Amino acid sequence: MIDKRSFEGLGHADHGWLNARHHFSFANYHDPKRMGWGAIRVWNDDEIAPNSGFPPHPHRDMEIITFVRSGAITHQDSMGNTGRTAAGDVQVMSAGTGVRHAEYNLEPETTRIFQIWIEPRLKGGAPSWGAKPFPRDDRSGRFVPLASGYAEDVEALRIRADARVLGATLKAGETLTHEVGAGRHAYLVPATGAVEIDGVRFDARDGAAIDGGATVSITALEDAEIVLVDAE
């Protein structure tokens, strides 16, 4: 079963400097039917105005993955880390026992990100942060693990969850398949373009909640970049 969550129907908050859409309940948006999807707790679609951003704030016991769609995000945290993550690239933060961080758009253009929160397999542990470039051409026609809790995904950023964050780029007409194991939960969003999943159209920034126990077929109706999280 695939549940389509159209972009227009997502939770919405416009703070001027931040225009956010929420695939799941977050902050002042609450929908008891959309509290998460398996271990996936948050999927925010954020547009951050130039020279603005999130001031320092705390997190704990959450795996936080940021996929930069356009522009760039600059990270600072209480561990002393600072880094700039540009379009197509990914950063992860394991909040563990607790961390404070800030995320700024220091660019002259709007920065657009997906921020995804996944519940860790175990609470606690020392917080950590990392970032890595993932060239779009390397994801052409195939899924590439961007962040993973599994040791075999050696090129992926490490997270402490039974989950994978996968990215792919597809040319119009190309098809990918993905097997969602029994008892698992997959959530797919096209960052750009449009795709068809088992006969259902999903435009850019629509969400697809996919039940476990099936293999889905994803066909690009136009050139597309997609992000998929497969979690317990």
C-alpha atoms as a PDB file:
ATOM      1  CA  MET A   1       0.000   0.000   0.000  1.00  0.00           C
ATOM      2  CA  ILE A   2       1.205   3.515  -0.864  1.00  0.00           C
ATOM      3  CA  ASP A   3      -0.232   6.586   0.845  1.00  0.00           C
ATOM      4  CA  LYS A   4       0.164   9.753  -1.238  1.00  0.00           C
ATOM      5  CA  ARG A   5       0.745  12.949   0.714  1.00  0.00           C
ATOM      6  CA  SER A   6       0.520  15.843  -1.715  1.00  0.00           C
ATOM      7  CA  PHE A   7       2.682  18.911  -1.179  1.00  0.00           C
ATOM      8  CA  GLU A   8      -0.362  21.151  -0.977  1.00  0.00           C
ATOM      9  CA  GLY A   9      -1.786  19.082   1.889  1.00  0.00           C
ATOM     10  CA  LEU A  10       1.327  19.158   4.091  1.00  0.00           C
ATOM     11  CA  GLY A  11       1.527  21.141   7.305  1.00  0.00           C
ATOM     12  CA  HIS A  12       2.648  24.711   6.612  1.00  0.00           C
ATOM     13  CA  ALA A  13       4.367  27.456   8.588  1.00  0.00           C
ATOM     14  CA  ASP A  14       5.621  30.712   7.071  1.00  0.00           C
ATOM     15  CA  HIS A  15       7.863  32.697   9.427  1.00  0.00           C
ATOM     16  CA  GLY A  16       9.086  35.127   6.784  1.00  0.00           C
ATOM     17  CA  TRP A  17      12.700  33.995   6.924  1.00  0.00           C
ATOM     18  CA  LEU A  18      11.555  30.341   6.936  1.00  0.00           C
ATOM     19  CA  ASN A  19       8.862  28.820   4.731  1.00  0.00           C
ATOM     20  CA  ALA A  20       8.362  25.267   5.973  1.00  0.00           C
ATOM     21  CA  ARG A  21       6.241  22.308   4.974  1.00  0.00           C
ATOM     22  CA  HIS A  22       5.858  19.368   7.355  1.00  0.00           C
ATOM     23  CA  HIS A  23       5.217  15.812   6.149  1.00  0.00           C
ATOM     24  CA  PHE A  24       4.629  14.766   9.778  1.00  0.00           C
ATOM     25  CA  SER A  25       3.431  16.532  12.912  1.00  0.00           C
ATOM     26  CA  PHE A  26       5.956  19.173  13.945  1.00  0.00           C
ATOM     27  CA  ALA A  27       5.930  22.303  16.118  1.00  0.00           C
ATOM     28  CA  ASN A  28       2.485  23.927  15.798  1.00  0.00           C
ATOM     29  CA  TYR A  29       1.326  21.475  13.114  1.00  0.00           C
ATOM     30  CA  HIS A  30      -0.352  18.473  14.697  1.00  0.00           C
ATOM     31  CA  ASP A  31      -2.114  15.649  12.908  1.00  0.00           C
ATOM     32  CA  PRO A  32      -2.634  12.514  15.030  1.00  0.00           C
ATOM     33  CA  LYS A  33      -2.665  10.437  11.820  1.00  0.00           C
ATOM     34  CA  ARG A  34       0.777  11.754  10.819  1.00  0.00           C
ATOM     35  CA  MET A  35       2.949  11.425  13.907  1.00  0.00           C
ATOM     36  CA  GLY A  36       5.659   9.602  11.971  1.00  0.00           C
ATOM     37  CA  TRP A  37       6.245   6.574   9.770  1.00  0.00           C
ATOM     38  CA  GLY A  38       7.985   3.770  11.592  1.00  0.00           C
ATOM     39  CA  ALA A  39      11.191   5.225  13.034  1.00  0.00           C
ATOM     40  CA  ILE A  40      10.892   8.280  10.739  1.00  0.00           C
ATOM     41  CA  ARG A  41       9.661  11.067  13.000  1.00  0.00           C
ATOM     42  CA  VAL A  42      10.143  14.282  10.971  1.00  0.00           C
ATOM     43  CA  TRP A  43      10.473  15.215   7.298  1.00  0.00           C
ATOM     44  CA  ASN A  44      10.539  18.971   6.882  1.00  0.00           C
ATOM     45  CA  ASP A  45      10.745  20.776   3.536  1.00  0.00           C
ATOM     46  CA  ASP A  46      12.393  24.083   4.447  1.00  0.00           C
ATOM     47  CA  GLU A  47      13.075  27.209   2.408  1.00  0.00           C
ATOM     48  CA  ILE A  48      15.457  29.504   4.297  1.00  0.00           C
ATOM     49  CA  ALA A  49      15.848  33.119   3.215  1.00  0.00           C
ATOM     50  CA  PRO A  50      19.317  34.550   2.500  1.00  0.00           C
ATOM     51  CA  ASN A  51      21.362  35.643   5.533  1.00  0.00           C
ATOM     52  CA  SER A  52      19.032  34.031   8.051  1.00  0.00           C
ATOM     53  CA  GLY A  53      18.623  30.697   9.766  1.00  0.00           C
ATOM     54  CA  PHE A  54      18.006  28.720  12.915  1.00  0.00           C
ATOM     55  CA  PRO A  55      19.737  30.172  16.002  1.00  0.00           C
ATOM     56  CA  PRO A  56      21.343  27.784  18.546  1.00  0.00           C
ATOM     57  CA  HIS A  57      18.856  25.262  19.936  1.00  0.00           C
ATOM     58  CA  PRO A  58      19.085  21.861  21.657  1.00  0.00           C
ATOM     59  CA  HIS A  59      18.446  18.278  20.521  1.00  0.00           C
ATOM     60  CA  ARG A  60      18.856  14.867  22.105  1.00  0.00           C
ATOM     61  CA  ASP A  61      18.210  11.216  21.207  1.00  0.00           C
ATOM     62  CA  MET A  62      17.531  11.830  17.515  1.00  0.00           C
ATOM     63  CA  GLU A  63      19.341  11.207  14.222  1.00  0.00           C
ATOM     64  CA  ILE A  64      19.033  14.379  12.120  1.00  0.00           C
ATOM     65  CA  ILE A  65      19.841  14.236   8.407  1.00  0.00           C
ATOM     66  CA  THR A  66      19.930  17.343   6.213  1.00  0.00           C
ATOM     67  CA  PHE A  67      19.740  16.943   2.424  1.00  0.00           C
ATOM     68  CA  VAL A  68      20.514  20.240   0.683  1.00  0.00           C
ATOM     69  CA  ARG A  69      18.420  20.699  -2.455  1.00  0.00           C
ATOM     70  CA  SER A  70      19.696  24.156  -3.470  1.00  0.00           C
ATOM     71  CA  GLY A  71      21.916  26.798  -1.940  1.00  0.00           C
ATOM     72  CA  ALA A  72      23.960  25.779   1.099  1.00  0.00           C
ATOM     73  CA  ILE A  73      23.607  25.447   4.863  1.00  0.00           C
ATOM     74  CA  THR A  74      26.282  26.389   7.409  1.00  0.00           C
ATOM     75  CA  HIS A  75      26.343  24.374  10.621  1.00  0.00           C
ATOM     76  CA  GLN A  76      27.759  25.286  14.041  1.00  0.00           C
ATOM     77  CA  ASP A  77      27.423  23.196  17.208  1.00  0.00           C
ATOM     78  CA  SER A  78      28.398  22.947  20.860  1.00  0.00           C
ATOM     79  CA  MET A  79      30.974  20.244  19.995  1.00  0.00           C
ATOM     80  CA  GLY A  80      33.013  22.843  18.111  1.00  0.00           C
ATOM     81  CA  ASN A  81      32.079  21.677  14.618  1.00  0.00           C
ATOM     82  CA  THR A  82      31.555  24.148  11.798  1.00  0.00           C
ATOM     83  CA  GLY A  83      30.811  23.211   8.208  1.00  0.00           C
ATOM     84  CA  ARG A  84      29.111  24.325   4.999  1.00  0.00           C
ATOM     85  CA  THR A  85      27.033  21.755   3.105  1.00  0.00           C
ATOM     86  CA  ALA A  86      26.120  22.635  -0.487  1.00  0.00           C
ATOM     87  CA  ALA A  87      23.383  21.515  -2.885  1.00  0.00           C
ATOM     88  CA  GLY A  88      23.238  17.761  -3.446  1.00  0.00           C
ATOM     89  CA  ASP A  89      25.298  17.042  -0.360  1.00  0.00           C
ATOM     90  CA  VAL A  90      24.306  15.706   3.061  1.00  0.00           C
ATOM     91  CA  GLN A  91      25.066  16.319   6.719  1.00  0.00           C
ATOM     92  CA  VAL A  92      24.098  14.188   9.708  1.00  0.00           C
ATOM     93  CA  MET A  93      23.986  14.836  13.431  1.00  0.00           C
ATOM     94  CA  SER A  94      23.533  12.198  16.117  1.00  0.00           C
ATOM     95  CA  ALA A  95      22.158  14.192  19.040  1.00  0.00           C
ATOM     96  CA  GLY A  96      22.802  11.451  21.609  1.00  0.00           C
ATOM     97  CA  THR A  97      22.905  12.697  25.197  1.00  0.00           C
ATOM     98  CA  GLY A  98      22.452  16.270  24.028  1.00  0.00           C
ATOM     99  CA  VAL A  99      23.857  18.933  21.719  1.00  0.00           C
ATOM    100  CA  ARG A 100      23.141  22.527  20.732  1.00  0.00           C
ATOM    101  CA  HIS A 101      23.487  23.585  17.118  1.00  0.00           C
ATOM    102  CA  ALA A 102      22.653  26.379  14.711  1.00  0.00           C
ATOM    103  CA  GLU A 103      21.929  26.221  10.983  1.00  0.00           C
ATOM    104  CA  TYR A 104      22.405  29.359   8.886  1.00  0.00           C
ATOM    105  CA  ASN A 105      21.906  30.280   5.258  1.00  0.00           C
ATOM    106  CA  LEU A 106      24.846  32.604   4.659  1.00  0.00           C
ATOM    107  CA  GLU A 107      24.281  32.531   0.879  1.00  0.00           C
ATOM    108  CA  PRO A 108      22.860  35.349  -1.289  1.00  0.00           C
ATOM    109  CA  GLU A 109      20.057  33.008  -2.415  1.00  0.00           C
ATOM    110  CA  THR A 110      17.291  30.984  -0.802  1.00  0.00           C
ATOM    111  CA  THR A 111      18.495  27.649   0.542  1.00  0.00           C
ATOM    112  CA  ARG A 112      16.159  24.672   0.257  1.00  0.00           C
ATOM    113  CA  ILE A 113      16.619  21.564   2.360  1.00  0.00           C
ATOM    114  CA  PHE A 114      14.929  18.378   3.445  1.00  0.00           C
ATOM    115  CA  GLN A 115      15.523  17.807   7.141  1.00  0.00           C
ATOM    116  CA  ILE A 116      14.752  14.278   8.275  1.00  0.00           C
ATOM    117  CA  TRP A 117      14.653  13.025  11.865  1.00  0.00           C
ATOM    118  CA  ILE A 118      14.933   9.303  12.585  1.00  0.00           C
ATOM    119  CA  GLU A 119      14.623   7.730  16.022  1.00  0.00           C
ATOM    120  CA  PRO A 120      17.872   6.008  17.085  1.00  0.00           C
ATOM    121  CA  ARG A 121      18.036   2.307  17.869  1.00  0.00           C
ATOM    122  CA  LEU A 122      19.301   3.178  21.362  1.00  0.00           C
ATOM    123  CA  LYS A 123      19.098   6.365  23.417  1.00  0.00           C
ATOM    124  CA  GLY A 124      22.184   8.123  24.724  1.00  0.00           C
ATOM    125  CA  GLY A 125      25.733   8.063  23.465  1.00  0.00           C
ATOM    126  CA  ALA A 126      28.106  10.922  22.696  1.00  0.00           C
ATOM    127  CA  PRO A 127      26.764  13.380  20.110  1.00  0.00           C
ATOM    128  CA  SER A 128      28.481  13.572  16.726  1.00  0.00           C
ATOM    129  CA  TRP A 129      28.297  15.437  13.412  1.00  0.00           C
ATOM    130  CA  GLY A 130      29.496  14.780   9.882  1.00  0.00           C
ATOM    131  CA  ALA A 131      29.009  15.954   6.297  1.00  0.00           C
ATOM    132  CA  LYS A 132      29.941  14.630   2.889  1.00  0.00           C
ATOM    133  CA  PRO A 133      29.573  15.554  -0.793  1.00  0.00           C
ATOM    134  CA  PHE A 134      27.533  13.171  -2.942  1.00  0.00           C
ATOM    135  CA  PRO A 135      27.903  14.144  -6.631  1.00  0.00           C
ATOM    136  CA  ARG A 136      24.579  13.850  -8.410  1.00  0.00           C
ATOM    137  CA  ASP A 137      26.182  12.029 -11.351  1.00  0.00           C
ATOM    138  CA  ASP A 138      27.217   9.196  -9.017  1.00  0.00           C
ATOM    139  CA  ARG A 139      23.525   8.592  -8.263  1.00  0.00           C
ATOM    140  CA  SER A 140      22.440   8.497 -11.898  1.00  0.00           C
ATOM    141  CA  GLY A 141      19.962   5.670 -12.469  1.00  0.00           C
ATOM    142  CA  ARG A 142      20.569   4.029  -9.087  1.00  0.00           C
ATOM    143  CA  PHE A 143      20.029   4.411  -5.377  1.00  0.00           C
ATOM    144  CA  VAL A 144      23.117   5.384  -3.388  1.00  0.00           C
ATOM    145  CA  PRO A 145      23.158   5.214   0.434  1.00  0.00           C
ATOM    146  CA  LEU A 146      23.703   8.753   1.725  1.00  0.00           C
ATOM    147  CA  ALA A 147      23.339   7.986   5.432  1.00  0.00           C
ATOM    148  CA  SER A 148      23.050   4.546   6.978  1.00  0.00           C
ATOM    149  CA  GLY A 149      23.024   2.630  10.206  1.00  0.00           C
ATOM    150  CA  TYR A 150      24.414  -0.481   8.489  1.00  0.00           C
ATOM    151  CA  ALA A 151      28.138  -1.248   8.358  1.00  0.00           C
ATOM    152  CA  GLU A 152      28.000  -2.609   4.798  1.00  0.00           C
ATOM    153  CA  ASP A 153      27.158   0.877   3.456  1.00  0.00           C
ATOM    154  CA  VAL A 154      30.782   1.921   3.764  1.00  0.00           C
ATOM    155  CA  GLU A 155      30.528   5.147   1.731  1.00  0.00           C
ATOM    156  CA  ALA A 156      27.494   6.487   3.601  1.00  0.00           C
ATOM    157  CA  LEU A 157      27.487   8.894   6.519  1.00  0.00           C
ATOM    158  CA  ARG A 158      26.939   6.995   9.763  1.00  0.00           C
ATOM    159  CA  ILE A 159      23.696   7.213  11.722  1.00  0.00           C
ATOM    160  CA  ARG A 160      22.661   5.250  14.822  1.00  0.00           C
ATOM    161  CA  ALA A 161      19.369   3.952  13.491  1.00  0.00           C
ATOM    162  CA  ASP A 162      18.127   0.858  11.693  1.00  0.00           C
ATOM    163  CA  ALA A 163      17.611   2.943   8.581  1.00  0.00           C
ATOM    164  CA  ARG A 164      19.060   4.054   5.273  1.00  0.00           C
ATOM    165  CA  VAL A 165      18.702   7.396   3.523  1.00  0.00           C
ATOM    166  CA  LEU A 166      19.001   6.769  -0.230  1.00  0.00           C
ATOM    167  CA  GLY A 167      19.342   9.196  -3.120  1.00  0.00           C
ATOM    168  CA  ALA A 168      18.951   8.736  -6.879  1.00  0.00           C
ATOM    169  CA  THR A 169      18.689  10.812 -10.028  1.00  0.00           C
ATOM    170  CA  LEU A 170      16.606   9.536 -12.931  1.00  0.00           C
ATOM    171  CA  LYS A 171      16.233  10.646 -16.512  1.00  0.00           C
ATOM    172  CA  ALA A 172      12.703  10.765 -17.904  1.00  0.00           C
ATOM    173  CA  GLY A 173      11.626   7.220 -18.703  1.00  0.00           C
ATOM    174  CA  GLU A 174      14.128   5.497 -16.407  1.00  0.00           C
ATOM    175  CA  THR A 175      12.834   3.026 -13.813  1.00  0.00           C
ATOM    176  CA  LEU A 176      14.182   1.890 -10.453  1.00  0.00           C
ATOM    177  CA  THR A 177      12.830  -0.752  -8.103  1.00  0.00           C
ATOM    178  CA  HIS A 178      13.139  -0.856  -4.338  1.00  0.00           C
ATOM    179  CA  GLU A 179      12.260  -3.733  -2.041  1.00  0.00           C
ATOM    180  CA  VAL A 180      10.771  -2.692   1.281  1.00  0.00           C
ATOM    181  CA  GLY A 181      11.258  -5.535   3.738  1.00  0.00           C
ATOM    182  CA  ALA A 182       8.407  -6.954   5.777  1.00  0.00           C
ATOM    183  CA  GLY A 183       7.763  -4.824   8.846  1.00  0.00           C
ATOM    184  CA  ARG A 184       9.750  -1.868   7.514  1.00  0.00           C
ATOM    185  CA  HIS A 185       8.615   1.596   6.446  1.00  0.00           C
ATOM    186  CA  ALA A 186       9.757   3.580   3.407  1.00  0.00           C
ATOM    187  CA  TYR A 187       9.102   7.236   2.672  1.00  0.00           C
ATOM    188  CA  LEU A 188       9.976   8.756  -0.711  1.00  0.00           C
ATOM    189  CA  VAL A 189       9.951  12.384  -1.847  1.00  0.00           C
ATOM    190  CA  PRO A 190      10.985  13.705  -5.281  1.00  0.00           C
ATOM    191  CA  ALA A 191      13.198  16.738  -4.659  1.00  0.00           C
ATOM    192  CA  THR A 192      12.704  17.712  -8.294  1.00  0.00           C
ATOM    193  CA  GLY A 193      10.755  16.346 -11.233  1.00  0.00           C
ATOM    194  CA  ALA A 194       7.918  13.843 -11.165  1.00  0.00           C
ATOM    195  CA  VAL A 195       7.762  10.079 -10.783  1.00  0.00           C
ATOM    196  CA  GLU A 196       5.214   7.310 -10.959  1.00  0.00           C
ATOM    197  CA  ILE A 197       5.212   4.700  -8.214  1.00  0.00           C
ATOM    198  CA  ASP A 198       3.222   1.591  -9.056  1.00  0.00           C
ATOM    199  CA  GLY A 199       0.993   3.668 -11.337  1.00  0.00           C
ATOM    200  CA  VAL A 200       0.490   6.665  -9.016  1.00  0.00           C
ATOM    201  CA  ARG A 201       1.974  10.059  -9.964  1.00  0.00           C
ATOM    202  CA  PHE A 202       4.080  11.979  -7.443  1.00  0.00           C
ATOM    203  CA  ASP A 203       5.194  15.497  -8.295  1.00  0.00           C
ATOM    204  CA  ALA A 204       8.137  17.332  -6.772  1.00  0.00           C
ATOM    205  CA  ARG A 205       7.871  17.526  -2.954  1.00  0.00           C
ATOM    206  CA  ASP A 206       4.919  15.122  -2.700  1.00  0.00           C
ATOM    207  CA  GLY A 207       5.456  12.333  -0.177  1.00  0.00           C
ATOM    208  CA  ALA A 208       4.904   8.596  -0.607  1.00  0.00           C
ATOM    209  CA  ALA A 209       4.518   6.467   2.531  1.00  0.00           C
ATOM    210  CA  ILE A 210       5.176   2.868   1.474  1.00  0.00           C
ATOM    211  CA  ASP A 211       4.294  -0.192   3.550  1.00  0.00           C
ATOM    212  CA  GLY A 212       6.785  -3.009   4.023  1.00  0.00           C
ATOM    213  CA  GLY A 213       6.575  -6.387   2.376  1.00  0.00           C
ATOM    214  CA  ALA A 214       6.582  -5.275  -1.258  1.00  0.00           C
ATOM    215  CA  THR A 215       8.831  -4.202  -4.112  1.00  0.00           C
ATOM    216  CA  VAL A 216       7.874  -0.874  -5.663  1.00  0.00           C
ATOM    217  CA  SER A 217       8.613   0.328  -9.177  1.00  0.00           C
ATOM    218  CA  ILE A 218       9.606   3.997  -9.557  1.00  0.00           C
ATOM    219  CA  THR A 219       9.523   5.500 -13.066  1.00  0.00           C
ATOM    220  CA  ALA A 220      10.606   9.058 -13.839  1.00  0.00           C
ATOM    221  CA  LEU A 221       7.924  10.941 -15.779  1.00  0.00           C
ATOM    222  CA  GLU A 222      10.447  13.759 -16.187  1.00  0.00           C
ATOM    223  CA  ASP A 223      14.039  14.185 -15.035  1.00  0.00           C
ATOM    224  CA  ALA A 224      13.907  13.708 -11.262  1.00  0.00           C
ATOM    225  CA  GLU A 225      15.989  13.644  -8.120  1.00  0.00           C
ATOM    226  CA  ILE A 226      14.532  11.488  -5.360  1.00  0.00           C
ATOM    227  CA  VAL A 227      15.237  10.842  -1.694  1.00  0.00           C
ATOM    228  CA  LEU A 228      14.011   7.668   0.008  1.00  0.00           C
ATOM    229  CA  VAL A 229      14.280   6.633   3.641  1.00  0.00           C
ATOM    230  CA  ASP A 230      13.916   2.925   4.476  1.00  0.00           C
ATOM    231  CA  ALA A 231      13.551   2.460   8.242  1.00  0.00           C
ATOM    232  CA  GLU A 232      12.376  -0.049  10.789  1.00  0.00           C
END
